[in-house]
PDB file of C-alpha atoms in Angstrom:
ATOM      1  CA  UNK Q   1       0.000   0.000   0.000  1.00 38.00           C
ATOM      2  CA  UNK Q   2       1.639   3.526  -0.940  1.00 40.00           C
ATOM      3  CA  UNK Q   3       1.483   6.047   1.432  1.00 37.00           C
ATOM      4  CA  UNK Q   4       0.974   8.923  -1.008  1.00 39.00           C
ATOM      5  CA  UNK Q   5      -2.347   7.476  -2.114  1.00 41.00           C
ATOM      6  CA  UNK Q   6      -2.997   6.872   1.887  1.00 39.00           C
ATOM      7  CA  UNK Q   7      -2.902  10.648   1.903  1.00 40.00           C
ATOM      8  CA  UNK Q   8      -4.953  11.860  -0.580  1.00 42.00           C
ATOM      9  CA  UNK Q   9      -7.853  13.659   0.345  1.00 47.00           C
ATOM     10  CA  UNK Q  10     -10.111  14.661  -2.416  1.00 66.00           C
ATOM     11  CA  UNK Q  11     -13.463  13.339  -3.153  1.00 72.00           C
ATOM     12  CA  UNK Q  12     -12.574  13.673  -6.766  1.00 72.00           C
ATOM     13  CA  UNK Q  13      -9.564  12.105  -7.112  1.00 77.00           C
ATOM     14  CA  UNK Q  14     -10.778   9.033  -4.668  1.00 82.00           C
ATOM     15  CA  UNK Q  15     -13.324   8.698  -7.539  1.00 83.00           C
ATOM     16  CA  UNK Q  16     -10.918   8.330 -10.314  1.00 81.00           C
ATOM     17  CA  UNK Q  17      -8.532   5.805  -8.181  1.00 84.00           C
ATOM     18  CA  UNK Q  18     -11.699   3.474  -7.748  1.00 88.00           C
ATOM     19  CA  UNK Q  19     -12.619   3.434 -11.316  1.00 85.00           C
ATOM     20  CA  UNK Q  20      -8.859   3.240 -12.278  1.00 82.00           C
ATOM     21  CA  UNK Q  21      -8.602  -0.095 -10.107  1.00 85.00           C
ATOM     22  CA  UNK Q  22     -11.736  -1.569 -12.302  1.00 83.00           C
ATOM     23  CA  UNK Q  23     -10.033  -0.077 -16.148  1.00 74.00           C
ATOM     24  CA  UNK Q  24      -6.734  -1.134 -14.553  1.00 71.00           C
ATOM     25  CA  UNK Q  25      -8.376  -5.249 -13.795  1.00 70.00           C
ATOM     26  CA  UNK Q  26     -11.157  -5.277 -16.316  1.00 65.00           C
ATOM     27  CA  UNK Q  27     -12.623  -7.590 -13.780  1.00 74.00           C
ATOM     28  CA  UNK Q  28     -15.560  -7.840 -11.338  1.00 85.00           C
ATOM     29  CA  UNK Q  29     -13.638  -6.592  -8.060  1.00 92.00           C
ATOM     30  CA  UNK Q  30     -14.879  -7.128  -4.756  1.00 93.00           C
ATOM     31  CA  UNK Q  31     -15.442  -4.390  -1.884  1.00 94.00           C
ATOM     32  CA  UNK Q  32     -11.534  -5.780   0.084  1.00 93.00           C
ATOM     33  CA  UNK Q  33     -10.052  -5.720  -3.688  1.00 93.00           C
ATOM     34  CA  UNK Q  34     -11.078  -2.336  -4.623  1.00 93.00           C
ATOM     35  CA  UNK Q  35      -9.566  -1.700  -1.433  1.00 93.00           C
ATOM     36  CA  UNK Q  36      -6.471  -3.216  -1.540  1.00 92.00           C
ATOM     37  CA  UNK Q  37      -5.681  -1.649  -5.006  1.00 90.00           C
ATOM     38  CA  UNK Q  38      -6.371   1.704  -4.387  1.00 90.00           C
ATOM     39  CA  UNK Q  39      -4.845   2.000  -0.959  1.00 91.00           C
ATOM     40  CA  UNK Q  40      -7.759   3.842   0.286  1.00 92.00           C
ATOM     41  CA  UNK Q  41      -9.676   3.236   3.998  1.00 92.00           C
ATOM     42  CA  UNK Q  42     -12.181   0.382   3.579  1.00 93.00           C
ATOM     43  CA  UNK Q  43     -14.847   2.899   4.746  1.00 93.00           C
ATOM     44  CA  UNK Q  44     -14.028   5.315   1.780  1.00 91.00           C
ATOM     45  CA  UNK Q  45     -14.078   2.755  -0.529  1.00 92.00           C
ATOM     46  CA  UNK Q  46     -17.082   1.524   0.376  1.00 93.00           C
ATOM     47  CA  UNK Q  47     -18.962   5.413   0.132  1.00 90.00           C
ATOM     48  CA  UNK Q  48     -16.869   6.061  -3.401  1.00 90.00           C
ATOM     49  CA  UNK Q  49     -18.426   2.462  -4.421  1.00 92.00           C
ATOM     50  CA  UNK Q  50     -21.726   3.195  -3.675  1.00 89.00           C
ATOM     51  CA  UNK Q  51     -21.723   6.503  -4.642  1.00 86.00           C
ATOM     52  CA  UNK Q  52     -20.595   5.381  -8.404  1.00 87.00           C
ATOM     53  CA  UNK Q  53     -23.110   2.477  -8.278  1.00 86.00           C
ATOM     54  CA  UNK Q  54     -26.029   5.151  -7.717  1.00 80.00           C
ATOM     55  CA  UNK Q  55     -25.133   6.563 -10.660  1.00 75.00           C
ATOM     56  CA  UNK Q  56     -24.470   4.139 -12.703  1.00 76.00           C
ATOM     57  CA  UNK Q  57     -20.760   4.351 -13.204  1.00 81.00           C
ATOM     58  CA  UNK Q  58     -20.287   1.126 -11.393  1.00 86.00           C
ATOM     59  CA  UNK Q  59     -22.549  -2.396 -11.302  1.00 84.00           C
ATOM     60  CA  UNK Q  60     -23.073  -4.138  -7.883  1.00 87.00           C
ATOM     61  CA  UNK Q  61     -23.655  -7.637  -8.149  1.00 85.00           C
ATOM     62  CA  UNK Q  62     -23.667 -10.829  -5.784  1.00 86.00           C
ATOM     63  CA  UNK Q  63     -20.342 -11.367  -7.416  1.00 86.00           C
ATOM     64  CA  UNK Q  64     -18.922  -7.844  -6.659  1.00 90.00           C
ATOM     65  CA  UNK Q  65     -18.508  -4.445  -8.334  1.00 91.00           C
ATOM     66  CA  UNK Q  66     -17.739  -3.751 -12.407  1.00 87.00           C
ATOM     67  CA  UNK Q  67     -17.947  -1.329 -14.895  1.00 81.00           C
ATOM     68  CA  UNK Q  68     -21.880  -0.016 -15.566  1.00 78.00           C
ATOM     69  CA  UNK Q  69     -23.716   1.262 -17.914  1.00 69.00           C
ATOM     70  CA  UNK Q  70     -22.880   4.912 -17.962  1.00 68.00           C
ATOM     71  CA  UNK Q  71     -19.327   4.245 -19.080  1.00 67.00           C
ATOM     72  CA  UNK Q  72     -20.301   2.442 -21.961  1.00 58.00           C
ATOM     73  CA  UNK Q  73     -23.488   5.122 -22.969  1.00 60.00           C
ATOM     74  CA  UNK Q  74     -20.925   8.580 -22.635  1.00 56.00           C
ATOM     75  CA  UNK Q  75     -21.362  10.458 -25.324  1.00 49.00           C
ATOM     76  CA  UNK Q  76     -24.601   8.579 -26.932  1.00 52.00           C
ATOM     77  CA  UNK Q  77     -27.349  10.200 -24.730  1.00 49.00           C
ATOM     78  CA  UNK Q  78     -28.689  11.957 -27.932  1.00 42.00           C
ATOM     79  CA  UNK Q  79     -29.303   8.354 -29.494  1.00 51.00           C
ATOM     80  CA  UNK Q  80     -28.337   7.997 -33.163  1.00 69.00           C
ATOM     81  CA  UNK Q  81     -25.529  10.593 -34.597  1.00 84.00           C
ATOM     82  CA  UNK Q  82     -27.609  10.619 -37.685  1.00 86.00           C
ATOM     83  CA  UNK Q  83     -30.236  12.388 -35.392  1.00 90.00           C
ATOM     84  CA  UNK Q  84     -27.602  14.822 -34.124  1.00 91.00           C
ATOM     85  CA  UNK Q  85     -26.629  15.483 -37.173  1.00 92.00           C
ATOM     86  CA  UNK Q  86     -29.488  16.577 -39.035  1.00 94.00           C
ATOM     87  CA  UNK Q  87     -30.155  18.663 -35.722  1.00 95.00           C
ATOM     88  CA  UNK Q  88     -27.130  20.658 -35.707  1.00 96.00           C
ATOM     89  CA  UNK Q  89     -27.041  20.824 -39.640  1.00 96.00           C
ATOM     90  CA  UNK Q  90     -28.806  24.517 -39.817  1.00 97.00           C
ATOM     91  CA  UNK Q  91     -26.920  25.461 -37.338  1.00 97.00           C
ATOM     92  CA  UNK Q  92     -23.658  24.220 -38.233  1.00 97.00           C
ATOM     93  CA  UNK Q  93     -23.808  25.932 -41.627  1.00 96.00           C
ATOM     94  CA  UNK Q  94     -25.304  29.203 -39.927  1.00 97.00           C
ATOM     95  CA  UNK Q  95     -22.297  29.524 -37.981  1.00 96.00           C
ATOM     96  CA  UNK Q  96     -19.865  28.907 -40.607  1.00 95.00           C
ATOM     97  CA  UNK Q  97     -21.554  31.704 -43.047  1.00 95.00           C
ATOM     98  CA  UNK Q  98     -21.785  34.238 -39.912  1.00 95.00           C
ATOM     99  CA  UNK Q  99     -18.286  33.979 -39.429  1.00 95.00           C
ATOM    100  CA  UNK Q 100     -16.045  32.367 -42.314  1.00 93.00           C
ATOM    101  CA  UNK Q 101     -14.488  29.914 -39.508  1.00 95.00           C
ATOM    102  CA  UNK Q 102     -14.350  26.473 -39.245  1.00 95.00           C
ATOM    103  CA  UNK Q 103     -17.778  24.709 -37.658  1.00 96.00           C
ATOM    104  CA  UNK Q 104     -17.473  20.950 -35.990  1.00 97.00           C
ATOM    105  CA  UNK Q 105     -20.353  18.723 -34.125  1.00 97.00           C
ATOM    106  CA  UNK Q 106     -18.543  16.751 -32.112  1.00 96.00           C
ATOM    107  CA  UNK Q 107     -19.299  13.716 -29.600  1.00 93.00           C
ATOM    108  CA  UNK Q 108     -17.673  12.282 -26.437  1.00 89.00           C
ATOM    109  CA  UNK Q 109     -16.633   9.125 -27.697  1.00 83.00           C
ATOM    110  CA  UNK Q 110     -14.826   6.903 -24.442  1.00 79.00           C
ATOM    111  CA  UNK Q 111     -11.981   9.589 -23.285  1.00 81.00           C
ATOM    112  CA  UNK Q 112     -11.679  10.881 -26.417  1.00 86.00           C
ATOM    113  CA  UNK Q 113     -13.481  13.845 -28.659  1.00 91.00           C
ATOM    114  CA  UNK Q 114     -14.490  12.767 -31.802  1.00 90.00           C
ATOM    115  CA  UNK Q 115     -15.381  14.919 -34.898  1.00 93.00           C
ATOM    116  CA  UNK Q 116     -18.872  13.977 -36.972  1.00 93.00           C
ATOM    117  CA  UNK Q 117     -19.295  16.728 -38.588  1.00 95.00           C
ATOM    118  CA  UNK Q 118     -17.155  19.592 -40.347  1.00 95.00           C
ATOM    119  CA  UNK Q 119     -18.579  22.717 -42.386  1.00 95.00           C
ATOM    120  CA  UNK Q 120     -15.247  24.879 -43.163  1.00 92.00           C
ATOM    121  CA  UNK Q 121     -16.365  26.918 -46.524  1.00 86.00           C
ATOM    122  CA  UNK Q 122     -13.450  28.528 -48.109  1.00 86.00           C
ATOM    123  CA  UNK Q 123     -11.866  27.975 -44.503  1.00 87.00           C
ATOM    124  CA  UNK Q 124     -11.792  24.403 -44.680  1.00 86.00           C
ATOM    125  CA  UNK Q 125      -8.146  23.793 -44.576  1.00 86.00           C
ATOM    126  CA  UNK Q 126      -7.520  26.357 -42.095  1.00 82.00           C
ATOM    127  CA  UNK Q 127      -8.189  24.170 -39.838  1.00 87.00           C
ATOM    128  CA  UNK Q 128      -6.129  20.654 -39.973  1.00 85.00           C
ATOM    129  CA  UNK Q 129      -9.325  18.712 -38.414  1.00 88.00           C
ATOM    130  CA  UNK Q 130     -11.551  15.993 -40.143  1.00 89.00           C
ATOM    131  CA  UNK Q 131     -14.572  13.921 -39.771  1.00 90.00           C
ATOM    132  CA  UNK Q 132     -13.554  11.087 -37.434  1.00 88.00           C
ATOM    133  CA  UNK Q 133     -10.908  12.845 -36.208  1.00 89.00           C
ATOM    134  CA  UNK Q 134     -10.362  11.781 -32.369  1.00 86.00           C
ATOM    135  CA  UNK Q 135      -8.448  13.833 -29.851  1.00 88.00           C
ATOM    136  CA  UNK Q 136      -7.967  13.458 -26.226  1.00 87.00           C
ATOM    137  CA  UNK Q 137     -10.661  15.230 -24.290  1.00 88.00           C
ATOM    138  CA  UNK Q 138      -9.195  17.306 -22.103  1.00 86.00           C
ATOM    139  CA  UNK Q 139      -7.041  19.029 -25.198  1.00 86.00           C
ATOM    140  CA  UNK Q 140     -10.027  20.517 -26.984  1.00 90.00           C
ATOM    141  CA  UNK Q 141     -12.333  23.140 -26.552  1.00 93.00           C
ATOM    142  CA  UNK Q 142     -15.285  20.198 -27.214  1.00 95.00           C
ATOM    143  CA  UNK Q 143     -14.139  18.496 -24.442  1.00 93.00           C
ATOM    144  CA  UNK Q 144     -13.586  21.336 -22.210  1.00 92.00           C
ATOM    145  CA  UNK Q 145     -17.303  22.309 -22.808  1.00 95.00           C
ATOM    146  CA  UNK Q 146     -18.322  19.070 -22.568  1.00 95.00           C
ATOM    147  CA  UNK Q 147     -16.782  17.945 -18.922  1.00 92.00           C
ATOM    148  CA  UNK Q 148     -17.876  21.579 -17.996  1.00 92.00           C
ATOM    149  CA  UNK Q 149     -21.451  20.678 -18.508  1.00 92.00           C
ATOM    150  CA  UNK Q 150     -20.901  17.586 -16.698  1.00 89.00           C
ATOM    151  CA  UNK Q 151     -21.510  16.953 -13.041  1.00 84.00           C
ATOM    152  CA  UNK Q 152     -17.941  17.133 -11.444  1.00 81.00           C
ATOM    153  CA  UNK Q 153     -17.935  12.543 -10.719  1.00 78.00           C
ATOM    154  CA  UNK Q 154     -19.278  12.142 -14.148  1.00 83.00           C
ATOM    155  CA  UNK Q 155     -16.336  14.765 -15.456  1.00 84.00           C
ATOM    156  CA  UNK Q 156     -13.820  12.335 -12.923  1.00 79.00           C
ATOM    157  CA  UNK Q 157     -15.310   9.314 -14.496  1.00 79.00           C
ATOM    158  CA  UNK Q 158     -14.075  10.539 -18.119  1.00 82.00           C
ATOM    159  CA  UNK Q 159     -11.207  11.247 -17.071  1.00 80.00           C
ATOM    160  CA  UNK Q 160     -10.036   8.404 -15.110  1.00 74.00           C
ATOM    161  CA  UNK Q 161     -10.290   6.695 -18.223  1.00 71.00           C
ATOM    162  CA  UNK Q 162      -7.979   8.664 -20.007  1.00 70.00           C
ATOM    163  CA  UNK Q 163      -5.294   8.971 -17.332  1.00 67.00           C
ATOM    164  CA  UNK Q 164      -5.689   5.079 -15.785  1.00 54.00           C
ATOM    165  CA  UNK Q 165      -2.063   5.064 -15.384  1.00 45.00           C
ATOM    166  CA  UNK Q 166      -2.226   8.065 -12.861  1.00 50.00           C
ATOM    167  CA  UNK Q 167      -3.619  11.887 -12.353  1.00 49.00           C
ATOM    168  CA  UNK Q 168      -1.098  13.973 -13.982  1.00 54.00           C
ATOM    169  CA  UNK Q 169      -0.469  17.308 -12.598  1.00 52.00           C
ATOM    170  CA  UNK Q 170      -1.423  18.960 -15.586  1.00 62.00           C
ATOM    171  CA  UNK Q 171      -5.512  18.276 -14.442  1.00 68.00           C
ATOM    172  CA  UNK Q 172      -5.027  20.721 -12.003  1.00 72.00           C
ATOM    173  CA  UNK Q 173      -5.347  23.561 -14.691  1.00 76.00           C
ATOM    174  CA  UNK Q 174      -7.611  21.366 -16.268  1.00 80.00           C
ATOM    175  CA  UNK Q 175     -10.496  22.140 -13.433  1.00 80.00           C
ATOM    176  CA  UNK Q 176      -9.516  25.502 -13.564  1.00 83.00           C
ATOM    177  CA  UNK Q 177     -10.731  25.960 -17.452  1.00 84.00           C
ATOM    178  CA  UNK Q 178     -13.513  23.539 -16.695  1.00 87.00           C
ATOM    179  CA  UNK Q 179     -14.305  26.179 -13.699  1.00 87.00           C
ATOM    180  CA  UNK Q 180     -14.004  29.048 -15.943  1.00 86.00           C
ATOM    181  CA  UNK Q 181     -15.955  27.390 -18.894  1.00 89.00           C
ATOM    182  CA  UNK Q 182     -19.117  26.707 -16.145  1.00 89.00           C
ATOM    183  CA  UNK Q 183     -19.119  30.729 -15.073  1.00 88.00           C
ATOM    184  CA  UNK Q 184     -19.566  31.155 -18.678  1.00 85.00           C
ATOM    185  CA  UNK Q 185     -22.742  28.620 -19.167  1.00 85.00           C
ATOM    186  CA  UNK Q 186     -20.619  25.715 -20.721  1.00 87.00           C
ATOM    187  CA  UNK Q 187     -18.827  27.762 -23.260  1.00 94.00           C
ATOM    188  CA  UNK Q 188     -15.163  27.261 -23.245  1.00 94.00           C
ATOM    189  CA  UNK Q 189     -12.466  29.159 -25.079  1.00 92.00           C
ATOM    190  CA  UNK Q 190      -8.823  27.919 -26.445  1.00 89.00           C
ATOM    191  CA  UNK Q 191      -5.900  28.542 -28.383  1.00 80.00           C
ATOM    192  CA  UNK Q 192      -3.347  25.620 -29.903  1.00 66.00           C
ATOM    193  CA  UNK Q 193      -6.150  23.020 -30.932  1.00 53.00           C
ATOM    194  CA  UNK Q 194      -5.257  20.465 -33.436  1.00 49.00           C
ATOM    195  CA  UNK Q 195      -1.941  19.424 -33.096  1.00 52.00           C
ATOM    196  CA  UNK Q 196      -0.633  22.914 -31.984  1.00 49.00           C
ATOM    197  CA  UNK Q 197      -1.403  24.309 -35.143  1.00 60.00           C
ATOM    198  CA  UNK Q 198      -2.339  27.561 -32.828  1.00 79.00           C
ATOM    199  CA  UNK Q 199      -5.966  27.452 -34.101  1.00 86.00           C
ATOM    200  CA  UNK Q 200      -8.332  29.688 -31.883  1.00 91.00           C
ATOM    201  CA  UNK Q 201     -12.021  27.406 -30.892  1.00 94.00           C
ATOM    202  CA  UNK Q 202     -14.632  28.453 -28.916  1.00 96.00           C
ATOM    203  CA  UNK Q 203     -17.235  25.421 -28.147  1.00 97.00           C
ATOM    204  CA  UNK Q 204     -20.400  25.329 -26.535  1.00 97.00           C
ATOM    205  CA  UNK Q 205     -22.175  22.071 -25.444  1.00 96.00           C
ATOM    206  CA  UNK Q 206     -25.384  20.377 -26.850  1.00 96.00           C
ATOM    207  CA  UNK Q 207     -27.764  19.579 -23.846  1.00 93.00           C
ATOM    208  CA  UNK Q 208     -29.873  16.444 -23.553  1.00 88.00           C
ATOM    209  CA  UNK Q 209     -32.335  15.786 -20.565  1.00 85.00           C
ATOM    210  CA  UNK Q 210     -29.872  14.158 -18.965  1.00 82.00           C
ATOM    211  CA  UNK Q 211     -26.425  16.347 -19.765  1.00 88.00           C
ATOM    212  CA  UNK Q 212     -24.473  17.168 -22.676  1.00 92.00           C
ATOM    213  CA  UNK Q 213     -24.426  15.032 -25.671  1.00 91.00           C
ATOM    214  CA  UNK Q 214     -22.525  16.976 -28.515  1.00 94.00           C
ATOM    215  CA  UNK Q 215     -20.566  20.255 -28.269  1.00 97.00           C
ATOM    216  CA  UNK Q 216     -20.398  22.771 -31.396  1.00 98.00           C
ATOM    217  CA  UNK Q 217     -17.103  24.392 -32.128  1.00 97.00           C
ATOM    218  CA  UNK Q 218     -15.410  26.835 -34.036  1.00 96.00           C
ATOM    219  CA  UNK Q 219     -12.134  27.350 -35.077  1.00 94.00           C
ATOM    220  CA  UNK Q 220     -10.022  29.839 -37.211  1.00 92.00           C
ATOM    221  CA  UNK Q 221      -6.259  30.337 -37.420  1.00 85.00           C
ATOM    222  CA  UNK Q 222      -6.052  33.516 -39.327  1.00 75.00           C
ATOM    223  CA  UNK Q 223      -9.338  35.965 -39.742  1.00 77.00           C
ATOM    224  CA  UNK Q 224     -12.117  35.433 -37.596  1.00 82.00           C
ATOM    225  CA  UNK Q 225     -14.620  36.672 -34.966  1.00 89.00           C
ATOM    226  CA  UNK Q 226     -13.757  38.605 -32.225  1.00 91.00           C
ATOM    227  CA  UNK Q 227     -13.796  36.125 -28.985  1.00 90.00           C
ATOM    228  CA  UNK Q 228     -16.677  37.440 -27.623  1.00 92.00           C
ATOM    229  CA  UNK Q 229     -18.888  37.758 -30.943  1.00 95.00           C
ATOM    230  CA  UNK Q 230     -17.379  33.761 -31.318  1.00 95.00           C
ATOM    231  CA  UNK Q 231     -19.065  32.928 -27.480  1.00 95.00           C
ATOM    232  CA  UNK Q 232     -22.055  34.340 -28.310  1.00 96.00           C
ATOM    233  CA  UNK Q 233     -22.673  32.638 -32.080  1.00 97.00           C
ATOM    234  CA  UNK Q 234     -21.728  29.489 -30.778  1.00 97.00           C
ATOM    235  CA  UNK Q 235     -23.618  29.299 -27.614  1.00 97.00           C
ATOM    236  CA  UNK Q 236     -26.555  29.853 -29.883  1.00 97.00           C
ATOM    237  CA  UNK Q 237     -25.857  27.163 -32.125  1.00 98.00           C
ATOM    238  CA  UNK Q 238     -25.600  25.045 -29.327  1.00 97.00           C
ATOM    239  CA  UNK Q 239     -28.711  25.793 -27.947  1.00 96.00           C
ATOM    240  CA  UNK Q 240     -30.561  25.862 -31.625  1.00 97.00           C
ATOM    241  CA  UNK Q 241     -28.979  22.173 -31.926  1.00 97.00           C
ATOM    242  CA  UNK Q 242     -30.010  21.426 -28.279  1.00 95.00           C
ATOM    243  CA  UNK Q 243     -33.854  22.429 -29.329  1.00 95.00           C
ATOM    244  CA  UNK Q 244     -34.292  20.389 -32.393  1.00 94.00           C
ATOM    245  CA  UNK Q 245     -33.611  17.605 -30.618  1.00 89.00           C
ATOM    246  CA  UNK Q 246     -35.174  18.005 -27.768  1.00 85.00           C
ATOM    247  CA  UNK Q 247     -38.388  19.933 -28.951  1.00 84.00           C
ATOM    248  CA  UNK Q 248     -40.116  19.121 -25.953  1.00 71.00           C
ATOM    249  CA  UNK Q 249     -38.154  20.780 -23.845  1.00 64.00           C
ATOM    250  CA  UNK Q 250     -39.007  24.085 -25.572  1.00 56.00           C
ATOM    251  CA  UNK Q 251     -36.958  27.030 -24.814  1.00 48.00           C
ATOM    252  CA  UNK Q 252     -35.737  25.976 -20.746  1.00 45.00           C
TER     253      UNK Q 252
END
């Protein structure tokens, strides 16, 4: 047992050690083996397990504890991406005319951002991005506005799959964007994109009824929007998206 994890303290990062013991095993682990992986007290272990099996992050069984059915349905909440796409088509293409930038749809796919959609105009290749593209999610504005929209276990959850080997140090200015992008409704703002090819985006998330399922993004490297006019267009395109899916939910 190391004593550094011994002396961790935060809820957050007891989180991502539990689920990093289960991507770590890809077994069914028991209460004493979660326990003896992670190092933690066998009372913590036992609220972090229950606390991720309430929501679905975790499945309790006779047998023990695995991986549930939130982890495998991240990113899919807004059912088929044909669906998303015709909903954030209009909106996409709005965007891209308003501005000349780059537009994307993207999805949380696992730890990763994935591109399904791309309307670039005459700016197309401004932008070194494509549809498919994957990048990790906490280097992109999508994924920034994403986890921001998030509730702050579900944000752990994504991450502890990306960093199973360990929490790097970097993810403490990580929650500092992802604090900044929540004062500013989900909307989260960054520079170096893309394989540092110092691209500004600005993305805003899509919202289902039961969290974000999509973000919409913009990017330019040379000409484009002021910042702010960028926050505002793309928030709006967000929401658009967010209401033709979701008609029902009219305009709250």
């Amino acid at each position: 047992m190391s004593e550094e994890r011994v002396g961790r303290t935060g809820v957050g990062e007891r989180l991502l050690e539990v689920l990093e013991a289960f991507v770590e095993s890809g077994d069914r682990l028991t209460l004493d083996q979660v326990r003896e992986t992670t190092g933690l007290p066998r009372t913590t272990t036992y609220r972090m397990l229950r606390l991720l099996s309430d929501r679905s992050w975790l499945d309790h069984g006779p047998s023990g504890y695995a991986l549930g059915p939130q982890i495998a349905s991240l990113g899919r909440r807004a059912g088929d991406l044909e669906e998303l796409r015709s909903a954030a088509s209009g909106p996409l293409n709005e965007l891209q005319g308003a501005t000349g930038a780059v537009a994307h749809l993207s999805v949380l796919d696992g730890a990763s951002i994935r591109h399904v959609d791309k309307v670039g105009g005459a700016s197309w290749a401004d932008v070194p991005s494509s549809i498919g593209m994957r990048l990790p999610v906490h280097d992109t504005a999508s994924g920034w506005s994403i986890l921001a929209a998030m509730r702050p276990e579900e944000a752990d959850a994504v991450l502890a799959l990306r960093f199973h080997a360990g929490v790097p140090a970097t993810l403490t200015e990580l929650h500092r964007e992802l604090h900044a992008a929540r004062r500013n409704r989900g909307v989260a703002v960054r520079t170096g994109d893309h394989r540092a090819a110092r691209v500004t985006t600005v993305a805003a998330p899509v919202i289902g009824p039961h969290g974000p399922v999509a973000a919409i993004m913009l990017g330019w490297r040379r000409q484009g929007p002021t910042t702010s006019r960028a926050i505002e267009l793309v928030a709006a395109a967000a929401r658009r998206t967010s209401q033709a899916l979701h008609p029902e939910a009219g305009d709250g």
